[in-house]
PDB file of C-alpha atoms in Angstrom:
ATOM      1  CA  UNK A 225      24.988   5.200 -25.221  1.00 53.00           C
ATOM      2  CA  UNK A 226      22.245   5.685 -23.121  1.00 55.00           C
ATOM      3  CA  UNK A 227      18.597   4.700 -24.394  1.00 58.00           C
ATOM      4  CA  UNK A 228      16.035   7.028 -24.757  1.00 61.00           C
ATOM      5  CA  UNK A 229      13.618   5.026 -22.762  1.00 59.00           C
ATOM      6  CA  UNK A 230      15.905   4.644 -20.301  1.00 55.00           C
ATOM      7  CA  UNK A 231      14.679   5.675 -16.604  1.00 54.00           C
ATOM      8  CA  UNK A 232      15.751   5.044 -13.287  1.00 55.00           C
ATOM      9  CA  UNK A 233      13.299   7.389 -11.573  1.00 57.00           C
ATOM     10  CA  UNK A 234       9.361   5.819 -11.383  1.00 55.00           C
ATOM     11  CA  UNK A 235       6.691   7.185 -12.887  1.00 56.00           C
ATOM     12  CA  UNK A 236       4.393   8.680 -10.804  1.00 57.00           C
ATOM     13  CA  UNK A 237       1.928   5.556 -11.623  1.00 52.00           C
ATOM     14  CA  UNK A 238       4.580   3.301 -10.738  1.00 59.00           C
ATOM     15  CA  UNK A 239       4.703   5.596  -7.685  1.00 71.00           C
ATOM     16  CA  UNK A 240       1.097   5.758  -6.708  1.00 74.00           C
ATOM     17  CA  UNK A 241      -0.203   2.311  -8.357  1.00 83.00           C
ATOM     18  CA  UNK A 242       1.926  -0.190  -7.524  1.00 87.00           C
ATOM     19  CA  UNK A 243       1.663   0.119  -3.624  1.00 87.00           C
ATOM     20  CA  UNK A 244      -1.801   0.783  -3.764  1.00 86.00           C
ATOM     21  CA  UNK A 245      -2.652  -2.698  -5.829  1.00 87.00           C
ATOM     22  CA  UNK A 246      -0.220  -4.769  -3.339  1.00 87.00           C
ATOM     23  CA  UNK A 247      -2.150  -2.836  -0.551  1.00 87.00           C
ATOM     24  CA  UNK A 248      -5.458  -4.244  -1.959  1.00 86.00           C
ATOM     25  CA  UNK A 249      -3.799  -8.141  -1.450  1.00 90.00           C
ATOM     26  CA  UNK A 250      -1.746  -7.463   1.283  1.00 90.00           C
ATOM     27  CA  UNK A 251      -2.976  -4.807   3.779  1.00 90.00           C
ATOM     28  CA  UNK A 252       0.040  -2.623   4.496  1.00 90.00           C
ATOM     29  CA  UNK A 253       2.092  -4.019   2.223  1.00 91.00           C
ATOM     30  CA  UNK A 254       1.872  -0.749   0.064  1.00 89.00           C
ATOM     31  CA  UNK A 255       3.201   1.182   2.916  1.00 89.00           C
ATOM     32  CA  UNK A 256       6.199  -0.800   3.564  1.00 92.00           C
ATOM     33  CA  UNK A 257       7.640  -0.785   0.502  1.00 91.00           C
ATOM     34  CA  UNK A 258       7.338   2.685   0.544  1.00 89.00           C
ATOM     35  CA  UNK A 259       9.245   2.721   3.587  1.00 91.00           C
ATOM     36  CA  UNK A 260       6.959   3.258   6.129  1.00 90.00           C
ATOM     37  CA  UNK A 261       7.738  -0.011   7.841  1.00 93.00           C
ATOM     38  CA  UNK A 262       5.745   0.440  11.288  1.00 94.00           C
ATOM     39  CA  UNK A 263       2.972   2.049   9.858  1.00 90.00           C
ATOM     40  CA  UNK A 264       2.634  -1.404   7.138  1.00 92.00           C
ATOM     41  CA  UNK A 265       2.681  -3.252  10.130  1.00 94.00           C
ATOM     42  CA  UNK A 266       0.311  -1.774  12.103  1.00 93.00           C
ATOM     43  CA  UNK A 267      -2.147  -1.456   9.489  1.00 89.00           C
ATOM     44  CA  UNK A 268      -1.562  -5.513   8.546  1.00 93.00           C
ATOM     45  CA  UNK A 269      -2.472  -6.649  12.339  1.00 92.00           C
ATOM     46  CA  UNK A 270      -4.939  -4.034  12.711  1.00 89.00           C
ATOM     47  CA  UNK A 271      -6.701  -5.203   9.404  1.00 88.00           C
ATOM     48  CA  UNK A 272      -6.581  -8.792  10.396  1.00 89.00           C
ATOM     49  CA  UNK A 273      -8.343  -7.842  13.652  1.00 87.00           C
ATOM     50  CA  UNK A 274     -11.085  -6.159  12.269  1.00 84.00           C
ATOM     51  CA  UNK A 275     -11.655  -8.864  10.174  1.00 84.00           C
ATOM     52  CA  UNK A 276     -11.567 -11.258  12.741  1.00 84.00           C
ATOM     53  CA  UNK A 277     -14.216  -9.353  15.474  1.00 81.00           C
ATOM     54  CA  UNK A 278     -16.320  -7.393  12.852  1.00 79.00           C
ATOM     55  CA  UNK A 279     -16.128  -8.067   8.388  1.00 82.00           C
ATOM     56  CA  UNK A 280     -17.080  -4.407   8.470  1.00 85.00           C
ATOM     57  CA  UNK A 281     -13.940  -3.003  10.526  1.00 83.00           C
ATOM     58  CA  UNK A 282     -11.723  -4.969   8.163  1.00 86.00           C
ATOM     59  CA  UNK A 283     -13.426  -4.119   5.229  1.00 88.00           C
ATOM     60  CA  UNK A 284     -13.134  -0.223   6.438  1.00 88.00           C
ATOM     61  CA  UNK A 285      -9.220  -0.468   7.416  1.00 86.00           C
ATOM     62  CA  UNK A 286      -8.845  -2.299   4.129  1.00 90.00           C
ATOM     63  CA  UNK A 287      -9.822   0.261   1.897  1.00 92.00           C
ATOM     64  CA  UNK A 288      -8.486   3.034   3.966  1.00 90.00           C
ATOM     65  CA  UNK A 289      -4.960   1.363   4.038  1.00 89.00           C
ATOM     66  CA  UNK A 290      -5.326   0.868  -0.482  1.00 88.00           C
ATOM     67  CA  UNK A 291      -6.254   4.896  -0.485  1.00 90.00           C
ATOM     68  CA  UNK A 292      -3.009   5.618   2.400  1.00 87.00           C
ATOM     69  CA  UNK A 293      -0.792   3.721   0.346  1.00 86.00           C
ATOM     70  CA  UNK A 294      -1.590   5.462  -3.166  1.00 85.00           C
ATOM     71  CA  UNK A 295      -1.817   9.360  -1.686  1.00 86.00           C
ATOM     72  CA  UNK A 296       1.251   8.530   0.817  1.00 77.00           C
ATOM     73  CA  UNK A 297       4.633   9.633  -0.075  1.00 71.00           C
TER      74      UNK A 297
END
């Protein structure tokens, strides 16, 4: 007998929350485990790169990517 509380499908926090918090420690990581694979790791080595030339590119990309990865289906 099945539980009540029993799901399979995520909530739409789980959804939207999750991959925007591992987004905000691992730029693109968000995006790749929603399944968009080259855009995670485009976003990673152009985060990285911005943060290497300019803080304020990196900073930008950063927070960009953490928004992407929560609105992003």
């Amino acid at each position: 007998m099945r539980s009540q509380y029993a799901s399979t499908q995520p909530t739409s926090s789980q959804k939207h929350g999750v991959p925007a918090i591992l987004s905000f420690f691992i730029p693109g990581l968000g995006q790749l485990i929603k399944g968009q694979v080259g855009k995670g790791i485009v976003i990673f080595f152009f985060t990285i790169i911005g943060y290497m030339f300019l803080i304020i590119p990196g900073v930008i990309i950063h927070i960009w990517q953490i928004v992407d990865a929560y609105n992003s289906n």
